[in-house]
Short mmCIF file of N, CA and C in Angstrom, two decimals:
data_model
loop_
_atom_site.label_atom_id
_atom_site.label_comp_id
_atom_site.label_asym_id
_atom_site.label_seq_id
_atom_site.Cartn_x
_atom_site.Cartn_y
_atom_site.Cartn_z
N SER A 1382 83.81 92.17 77.49
CA SER A 1382 84.33 93.43 77.93
C SER A 1382 84.59 93.29 79.21
N VAL A 1383 86.03 93.84 79.42
CA VAL A 1383 86.68 93.31 80.87
C VAL A 1383 86.61 94.60 82.11
N THR A 1384 85.76 94.06 82.90
CA THR A 1384 85.58 95.19 83.73
C THR A 1384 86.67 95.73 85.16
N LEU A 1385 87.28 96.54 85.32
CA LEU A 1385 88.10 96.57 86.66
C LEU A 1385 87.46 96.83 87.73
N ARG A 1386 87.76 96.25 89.34
CA ARG A 1386 87.13 96.47 90.14
C ARG A 1386 88.14 96.63 91.31
N TRP A 1387 88.04 97.72 92.27
CA TRP A 1387 89.06 98.06 93.11
C TRP A 1387 88.63 97.07 94.27
N ILE A 1388 89.73 96.36 94.51
CA ILE A 1388 89.65 95.54 95.94
C ILE A 1388 89.79 96.29 97.44
N SER A 1389 89.88 97.35 97.31
CA SER A 1389 89.92 98.28 98.58
C SER A 1389 88.66 98.63 98.86
N ASP A 1390 88.80 98.16 100.50
CA ASP A 1390 87.05 98.40 101.02
C ASP A 1390 87.10 99.71 101.05
N THR A 1391 87.84 100.38 100.71
CA THR A 1391 87.53 102.04 101.22
C THR A 1391 86.79 102.69 99.67
N GLY A 1392 86.88 101.37 98.58
CA GLY A 1392 85.93 102.20 97.22
C GLY A 1392 86.83 103.02 96.70
N SER A 1393 87.77 103.50 96.92
CA SER A 1393 88.53 104.70 96.01
C SER A 1393 88.91 104.33 94.93
N ARG A 1394 88.83 105.27 93.95
CA ARG A 1394 89.11 105.33 92.74
C ARG A 1394 90.12 106.25 92.26
N ASP A 1395 90.60 106.89 93.63
CA ASP A 1395 91.64 107.84 93.21
C ASP A 1395 92.90 106.89 92.92
N CYS A 1396 93.54 107.46 91.79
CA CYS A 1396 94.88 106.44 91.73
C CYS A 1396 96.31 107.27 92.23
N GLN A 1397 96.01 108.02 92.85
CA GLN A 1397 97.43 108.96 92.98
C GLN A 1397 97.95 108.09 94.08
N HIS A 1398 97.62 106.92 95.02
CA HIS A 1398 98.72 106.47 95.73
C HIS A 1398 99.29 105.48 94.84
N LEU A 1399 99.22 105.14 93.79
CA LEU A 1399 100.02 104.63 93.23
C LEU A 1399 101.04 104.80 92.74
N HIS A 1400 101.31 106.36 92.58
CA HIS A 1400 102.49 107.15 92.09
C HIS A 1400 103.16 107.38 93.36
N MET A 1401 104.28 106.44 93.99
CA MET A 1401 104.86 106.80 95.49
C MET A 1401 106.10 107.57 95.30
N GLN A 1402 106.22 108.65 96.09
CA GLN A 1402 107.62 109.64 95.93
C GLN A 1402 108.79 108.64 95.51
N ASN A 1403 109.54 109.00 95.02
CA ASN A 1403 110.69 108.54 94.55
C ASN A 1403 110.64 107.51 93.64
N GLU A 1404 109.37 107.41 92.86
CA GLU A 1404 109.14 106.40 91.88
C GLU A 1404 109.28 107.44 90.46
N LEU A 1405 110.03 106.45 89.74
CA LEU A 1405 109.98 106.84 88.12
C LEU A 1405 109.15 105.97 87.33
N ILE A 1406 107.95 106.80 86.51
CA ILE A 1406 107.33 106.07 85.89
C ILE A 1406 107.35 106.46 84.44
N ILE A 1407 107.63 105.76 83.40
CA ILE A 1407 107.96 106.14 82.03
C ILE A 1407 106.73 105.26 81.36
N ARG A 1408 105.95 106.01 80.29
CA ARG A 1408 105.22 105.04 79.56
C ARG A 1408 104.90 105.71 78.00
N ASN A 1409 104.55 104.89 77.39
CA ASN A 1409 104.16 105.39 76.27
C ASN A 1409 102.56 104.54 75.82
N SER A 1410 102.31 104.70 74.20
CA SER A 1410 100.81 104.22 74.28
C SER A 1410 100.46 102.72 74.57
N ILE A 1411 101.72 101.92 74.41
CA ILE A 1411 101.62 100.27 74.85
C ILE A 1411 102.33 99.86 75.89
N GLU A 1412 103.33 100.65 76.24
CA GLU A 1412 103.69 100.09 77.45
C GLU A 1412 103.78 101.01 78.97
N LEU A 1413 104.35 100.58 79.97
CA LEU A 1413 104.35 101.21 81.37
C LEU A 1413 105.61 100.82 82.06
N PHE A 1414 106.57 101.10 82.39
CA PHE A 1414 107.40 100.98 83.68
C PHE A 1414 107.38 101.94 84.55
N ARG A 1415 107.70 101.04 85.59
CA ARG A 1415 107.49 101.62 86.99
C ARG A 1415 109.06 101.16 87.78
N TYR A 1416 109.69 102.27 88.42
CA TYR A 1416 110.98 101.65 89.12
C TYR A 1416 111.00 102.74 90.38
N SER A 1417 111.16 102.06 91.51
CA SER A 1417 111.67 103.01 92.48
C SER A 1417 112.89 103.64 92.36
N ALA A 1418 113.12 104.85 92.39
CA ALA A 1418 114.39 105.48 92.16
C ALA A 1418 115.67 105.07 92.27
N SER A 1419 115.49 104.31 93.63
CA SER A 1419 116.55 104.09 94.26
C SER A 1419 117.32 102.56 93.89
N GLU A 1420 116.30 101.56 92.91
CA GLU A 1420 116.69 100.48 92.26
C GLU A 1420 117.62 100.83 91.17
N ILE A 1421 117.54 102.07 90.45
CA ILE A 1421 117.90 102.25 89.16
C ILE A 1421 119.46 102.98 89.59
N MET A 1422 120.60 102.39 89.22
CA MET A 1422 122.15 102.36 89.40
C MET A 1422 122.75 103.06 88.12
N ALA A 1423 122.12 103.02 86.68
CA ALA A 1423 122.67 103.73 85.54
C ALA A 1423 121.46 103.64 84.78
N MET A 1424 121.75 104.41 83.67
CA MET A 1424 120.88 104.31 82.34
C MET A 1424 121.97 104.44 81.08
N ILE A 1425 121.74 103.97 80.35
CA ILE A 1425 122.82 104.02 79.15
C ILE A 1425 122.02 104.30 77.63
N ALA A 1426 122.41 105.26 76.99
CA ALA A 1426 121.59 105.07 75.81
C ALA A 1426 121.90 104.03 74.64
N ASP A 1427 120.94 103.87 74.23
CA ASP A 1427 121.25 102.72 73.09
C ASP A 1427 120.28 103.14 71.55
N GLY A 1428 120.66 104.17 70.89
CA GLY A 1428 119.71 104.82 69.96
C GLY A 1428 118.14 105.25 70.70
N ASN A 1429 117.10 104.70 70.03
CA ASN A 1429 116.29 104.96 70.24
C ASN A 1429 115.46 104.39 71.75
N TYR A 1430 116.19 103.35 72.16
CA TYR A 1430 116.29 102.73 74.03
C TYR A 1430 117.21 103.21 74.54
N CYS A 1431 116.77 102.60 75.83
CA CYS A 1431 117.80 102.86 76.87
C CYS A 1431 117.84 101.55 77.62
N ASP A 1432 118.96 101.40 78.30
CA ASP A 1432 119.61 100.42 78.91
C ASP A 1432 119.36 100.78 80.59
N ILE A 1433 118.49 100.33 81.38
CA ILE A 1433 118.51 100.80 82.39
C ILE A 1433 119.08 99.55 83.72
N ILE A 1434 120.43 100.08 83.91
CA ILE A 1434 120.72 98.90 84.95
C ILE A 1434 120.27 99.37 86.58
N LEU A 1435 119.87 97.99 87.17
CA LEU A 1435 119.24 98.10 88.48
C LEU A 1435 120.10 97.45 89.21
N THR A 1436 119.75 97.78 90.76
CA THR A 1436 120.66 97.34 91.86
C THR A 1436 120.88 95.53 92.15
N ASP A 1437 119.68 95.13 91.24
CA ASP A 1437 120.04 93.59 91.62
C ASP A 1437 120.71 92.76 90.34
N GLY A 1438 121.34 94.19 89.53
CA GLY A 1438 122.48 93.31 88.47
C GLY A 1438 121.64 93.26 86.98
N SER A 1439 120.47 93.51 87.07
CA SER A 1439 120.02 93.28 85.95
C SER A 1439 119.56 94.59 84.95
N VAL A 1440 119.83 94.35 83.44
CA VAL A 1440 119.49 95.47 82.77
C VAL A 1440 118.25 95.25 81.97
N GLU A 1441 117.44 96.30 81.97
CA GLU A 1441 115.84 96.37 81.24
C GLU A 1441 116.40 97.55 80.28
N ASN A 1442 115.84 96.80 78.39
CA ASN A 1442 116.10 97.78 77.64
C ASN A 1442 114.60 98.41 77.43
N VAL A 1443 114.35 99.73 77.53
CA VAL A 1443 113.11 100.40 77.29
C VAL A 1443 113.20 101.11 76.20
N PRO A 1444 111.98 101.23 75.50
CA PRO A 1444 111.67 102.13 74.45
C PRO A 1444 111.41 103.60 74.39
N PHE A 1445 112.60 103.83 75.05
CA PHE A 1445 112.66 105.51 75.46
C PHE A 1445 113.92 106.07 74.90
N LYS A 1446 113.95 107.27 74.84
CA LYS A 1446 115.30 107.70 74.33
C LYS A 1446 116.04 108.33 75.92
N LEU A 1447 116.80 108.51 76.26
CA LEU A 1447 117.70 108.95 77.02
C LEU A 1447 117.27 110.36 77.66
N GLY A 1448 117.13 111.09 76.73
CA GLY A 1448 116.71 112.60 77.40
C GLY A 1448 115.11 112.72 77.64
N HIS A 1449 114.47 111.53 76.99
CA HIS A 1449 112.92 111.82 77.65
C HIS A 1449 113.05 111.17 79.21
N ILE A 1450 113.77 109.94 79.42
CA ILE A 1450 113.87 109.51 81.02
C ILE A 1450 114.67 110.60 81.80
N GLU A 1451 115.42 111.28 81.10
CA GLU A 1451 116.19 112.21 81.77
C GLU A 1451 115.12 113.54 82.67
N LYS A 1452 114.07 113.98 81.53
CA LYS A 1452 113.20 114.84 82.05
C LYS A 1452 112.35 113.99 82.87
N ARG A 1453 111.89 112.95 82.81
CA ARG A 1453 110.92 112.31 83.66
C ARG A 1453 111.73 112.18 85.00
N ILE A 1454 112.72 112.19 85.18
CA ILE A 1454 113.37 112.10 86.55
C ILE A 1454 113.26 113.44 87.02
N GLY A 1455 113.53 114.52 86.35
CA GLY A 1455 113.49 115.63 86.96
C GLY A 1455 111.96 116.24 87.32
N ALA A 1456 111.06 115.71 86.45
CA ALA A 1456 109.68 115.92 86.68
C ALA A 1456 108.93 115.19 88.11
N GLN A 1457 109.66 113.76 87.88
CA GLN A 1457 108.84 112.96 89.05
C GLN A 1457 109.74 112.77 90.40
N LEU A 1458 110.94 113.00 90.31
CA LEU A 1458 111.73 112.70 91.55
C LEU A 1458 112.20 113.66 92.47
N GLY A 1459 111.59 114.89 92.22
CA GLY A 1459 112.04 116.13 93.14
C GLY A 1459 112.98 116.05 93.72
N SER A 1460 113.72 116.07 94.72
CA SER A 1460 114.68 116.42 95.45
C SER A 1460 116.01 114.98 94.89
N TYR A 1461 115.09 113.80 94.98
CA TYR A 1461 116.03 112.97 94.98
C TYR A 1461 116.61 112.90 93.38
N SER A 1462 116.39 113.60 92.50
CA SER A 1462 116.73 113.41 91.31
C SER A 1462 117.96 114.12 90.92
N SER A 1463 118.54 115.03 92.40
CA SER A 1463 119.78 115.11 92.39
C SER A 1463 120.83 114.14 92.49
N ASN A 1464 120.34 113.04 92.96
CA ASN A 1464 121.19 111.73 92.84
C ASN A 1464 121.75 111.21 91.39
N PHE A 1465 120.88 111.81 90.30
CA PHE A 1465 121.15 111.56 89.09
C PHE A 1465 122.17 112.53 88.15
N ILE A 1466 122.88 111.95 87.38
CA ILE A 1466 124.10 113.21 86.98
C ILE A 1466 124.32 112.66 85.28
N ARG A 1467 124.19 113.37 84.60
CA ARG A 1467 124.55 112.79 83.06
C ARG A 1467 125.82 113.02 82.75
N VAL A 1468 126.33 112.34 82.01
CA VAL A 1468 127.70 112.16 81.59
C VAL A 1468 127.86 111.92 80.03
N GLY A 1469 127.77 113.24 79.46
CA GLY A 1469 128.09 113.12 78.11
C GLY A 1469 126.84 112.54 77.55
N ARG A 1470 126.57 112.51 76.44
CA ARG A 1470 125.31 112.12 75.60
C ARG A 1470 124.79 110.38 76.06
N SER A 1471 125.35 109.97 76.50
CA SER A 1471 124.85 108.60 76.53
C SER A 1471 124.71 107.82 77.73
N HIS A 1472 125.17 108.80 79.08
CA HIS A 1472 125.23 107.86 80.23
C HIS A 1472 124.59 108.68 81.59
N VAL A 1473 123.69 108.28 82.20
CA VAL A 1473 123.11 108.82 83.31
C VAL A 1473 123.43 107.85 84.39
N PHE A 1474 124.23 108.53 85.57
CA PHE A 1474 124.41 107.46 86.72
C PHE A 1474 123.93 108.08 88.32
N ASN A 1475 123.44 107.15 88.98
CA ASN A 1475 123.07 107.34 90.24
C ASN A 1475 124.07 107.37 90.90
N VAL A 1476 124.75 108.68 91.66
CA VAL A 1476 125.82 108.90 92.43
C VAL A 1476 125.98 108.00 93.73
N GLU A 1477 124.86 107.33 94.05
CA GLU A 1477 125.19 106.41 95.19
C GLU A 1477 125.91 105.50 94.89
N TYR A 1478 125.84 104.91 93.75
CA TYR A 1478 126.40 103.85 93.74
C TYR A 1478 127.58 103.63 92.73
N ILE A 1479 128.12 104.50 92.54
CA ILE A 1479 129.56 104.85 92.13
C ILE A 1479 130.80 104.59 93.14
N CYS A 1480 131.48 103.28 92.51
CA CYS A 1480 132.40 103.11 93.71
C CYS A 1480 133.77 103.30 93.37
N ASN A 1481 134.36 103.32 91.97
CA ASN A 1481 135.12 103.72 91.04
C ASN A 1481 135.03 104.43 89.91
N ILE A 1482 135.95 105.42 89.66
CA ILE A 1482 136.08 106.18 88.22
C ILE A 1482 137.40 105.98 87.55
N ASN A 1483 137.50 105.26 86.42
CA ASN A 1483 139.17 105.11 86.10
C ASN A 1483 139.01 105.52 84.67
N ILE A 1484 139.39 107.23 84.82
CA ILE A 1484 139.21 107.92 83.18
C ILE A 1484 140.26 107.26 82.46
N THR A 1485 141.68 106.62 82.49
CA THR A 1485 142.47 106.39 81.48
C THR A 1485 141.65 105.03 80.79
N GLN A 1486 140.57 104.18 81.69
CA GLN A 1486 139.91 103.01 80.84
C GLN A 1486 138.85 103.64 80.69
N ARG A 1487 138.21 104.76 81.03
CA ARG A 1487 136.99 105.21 80.53
C ARG A 1487 135.86 104.51 81.41
N ARG A 1488 136.04 104.03 82.64
CA ARG A 1488 135.15 103.46 83.00
C ARG A 1488 134.90 103.46 84.21
N VAL A 1489 133.24 103.48 84.81
CA VAL A 1489 132.76 103.39 85.91
C VAL A 1489 132.06 102.41 86.52
N VAL A 1490 132.46 101.97 87.96
CA VAL A 1490 132.22 100.87 88.42
C VAL A 1490 130.80 101.33 88.96
N LEU A 1491 129.85 100.40 89.11
CA LEU A 1491 128.73 100.67 90.24
C LEU A 1491 129.20 99.33 91.08
N ARG A 1492 128.51 99.85 92.55
CA ARG A 1492 128.27 99.01 93.41
C ARG A 1492 126.88 99.04 94.16
N SER A 1493 126.20 97.53 94.11
CA SER A 1493 124.82 97.38 94.21
C SER A 1493 124.78 97.42 95.65
N PRO A 1494 123.56 97.93 96.30
CA PRO A 1494 123.29 98.28 98.28
C PRO A 1494 123.99 96.98 98.77
N SER A 1495 123.84 95.60 98.42
CA SER A 1495 124.05 94.38 99.13
C SER A 1495 125.70 94.52 98.93
N LYS A 1496 126.31 95.19 98.01
CA LYS A 1496 127.89 95.09 98.05
C LYS A 1496 128.40 93.87 96.99
N ASN A 1497 126.93 92.75 96.71
CA ASN A 1497 127.63 91.68 96.04
C ASN A 1497 127.60 91.90 94.60
N LYS A 1498 127.12 92.57 94.24
CA LYS A 1498 127.07 92.83 92.88
C LYS A 1498 127.94 94.40 92.09
N LYS A 1499 128.99 94.04 91.47
CA LYS A 1499 129.53 95.32 90.59
C LYS A 1499 129.36 95.11 89.27
N VAL A 1500 128.91 96.48 88.62
CA VAL A 1500 128.63 96.40 87.24
C VAL A 1500 129.70 97.67 86.83
N LYS A 1501 130.18 97.20 85.60
CA LYS A 1501 131.27 98.08 84.76
C LYS A 1501 130.53 98.61 83.72
N VAL A 1502 130.59 100.00 83.57
CA VAL A 1502 130.27 100.73 82.64
C VAL A 1502 131.69 101.24 81.46
N ASP A 1503 131.85 100.82 80.49
CA ASP A 1503 132.86 101.45 79.77
C ASP A 1503 132.30 102.16 78.78
N ASN A 1504 133.57 102.86 77.94
CA ASN A 1504 133.27 103.62 76.70
C ASN A 1504 132.73 105.19 77.22
N ILE A 1505 132.85 105.77 78.16
CA ILE A 1505 132.48 106.77 78.43
C ILE A 1505 133.23 108.23 78.13
N VAL A 1506 132.87 109.16 77.68
CA VAL A 1506 133.77 110.22 77.29
C VAL A 1506 134.53 110.77 78.46
N VAL A 1507 135.83 110.92 78.17
CA VAL A 1507 136.91 111.31 78.96
C VAL A 1507 136.47 112.62 79.77
N GLU A 1508 136.19 113.76 78.96
CA GLU A 1508 135.92 114.87 79.39
C GLU A 1508 134.51 114.78 80.47
N GLY A 1509 133.75 113.69 80.22
CA GLY A 1509 132.56 113.55 81.11
C GLY A 1509 133.18 112.94 82.23
N LEU A 1510 133.69 111.90 82.32
CA LEU A 1510 134.46 111.19 83.47
C LEU A 1510 135.15 112.19 84.34
N LYS A 1511 136.12 113.08 83.56
CA LYS A 1511 136.75 114.26 84.54
C LYS A 1511 136.03 114.88 85.40
N ALA A 1512 134.89 115.46 84.68
CA ALA A 1512 133.93 116.52 85.40
C ALA A 1512 133.24 115.57 86.49
N LEU A 1513 132.65 114.46 86.18
CA LEU A 1513 132.05 113.45 87.20
C LEU A 1513 132.97 113.36 88.43
N LYS A 1514 134.56 112.83 88.25
CA LYS A 1514 135.41 112.67 89.33
C LYS A 1514 135.37 114.12 90.14
N GLN A 1515 135.96 115.07 89.47
CA GLN A 1515 135.88 116.52 89.86
C GLN A 1515 134.73 117.11 90.84
N TYR A 1516 133.37 116.71 90.32
CA TYR A 1516 131.96 116.98 91.16
C TYR A 1516 131.87 116.35 92.26
N LEU A 1517 132.30 114.68 92.02
CA LEU A 1517 132.29 114.12 93.37
C LEU A 1517 133.49 114.05 94.33
N GLU A 1518 134.39 114.60 94.16
CA GLU A 1518 135.54 114.92 95.00
C GLU A 1518 135.06 116.30 95.46
N ARG A 1519 134.60 116.96 95.01
CA ARG A 1519 134.06 118.64 95.72
C ARG A 1519 132.87 118.17 96.80
N ASN A 1520 131.99 117.35 96.10
CA ASN A 1520 130.84 116.92 97.69
C ASN A 1520 131.33 116.31 98.53
N LEU A 1521 132.66 115.16 98.00
CA LEU A 1521 132.89 114.38 99.55
C LEU A 1521 133.82 115.72 100.35
N ASP A 1522 134.53 116.21 99.73
CA ASP A 1522 135.28 117.27 100.21
C ASP A 1522 134.43 118.04 101.26
N ASN A 1523 133.19 118.52 100.62
CA ASN A 1523 132.45 119.47 101.62
C ASN A 1523 131.55 118.49 102.57
N GLU A 1524 131.18 117.16 102.35
CA GLU A 1524 130.77 116.59 103.62
C GLU A 1524 131.63 116.04 104.45
N LYS A 1525 133.10 115.76 104.17
CA LYS A 1525 134.06 115.72 105.19
C LYS A 1525 134.16 117.00 106.22
N GLU A 1526 134.41 118.13 105.87
CA GLU A 1526 134.41 119.33 106.03
C GLU A 1526 133.36 119.42 107.02
N ASP A 1527 131.93 119.33 106.34
CA ASP A 1527 130.68 119.31 107.40
C ASP A 1527 130.84 118.49 108.72
N ASN A 1528 131.16 117.36 108.35
CA ASN A 1528 131.67 116.29 109.33
C ASN A 1528 132.39 116.71 110.34
N ASP A 1529 133.61 117.22 110.16
CA ASP A 1529 134.69 117.97 111.03
C ASP A 1529 134.19 119.02 111.74
N ASP A 1530 133.51 119.69 111.25
CA ASP A 1530 132.62 120.75 111.98
C ASP A 1530 131.77 120.34 113.13
N VAL A 1531 130.93 119.23 112.86
CA VAL A 1531 130.41 118.98 114.15
C VAL A 1531 131.14 117.96 114.77
N GLU A 1532 132.14 117.58 114.83
CA GLU A 1532 133.05 116.84 115.48
C GLU A 1532 133.81 117.50 116.36
N GLU A 1533 134.28 118.95 115.89
CA GLU A 1533 134.73 120.03 116.77
C GLU A 1533 133.88 120.74 117.74
N ARG A 1534 132.46 120.61 117.68
CA ARG A 1534 131.68 121.11 118.68
C ARG A 1534 131.62 120.60 119.70
#
């Protein structure tokens, strides 16, 4: 029999500290996956699985449907969940990393924080891309207006 012993000198058995704010935890009966929300650039549905694209350029295939992960994002990430946007049935993007939307090529290009990795995501539904582009343009216009107001003061 294997026993677990806390190494902390406080002797705490409280696991609340294991779940940090802005951290996504998804699990089933045999696996647990834990990600910092800011390291997730995108998620792509793949049947009963989902590919999670991380900022280091790696892609992790997890045994969860995109809808399940989307619910976990809403439940666990608080205000940070507003960085994630679902486009069509198969894609969720972290808007922080979108650097290019090409509607005719049905493509989104994501740029990692270090700027040295770009990931192209193809075959995105056109109507979803148009809506995403309009949403980002509206928000960027609002941010610019807010910044202009501050500069005028």
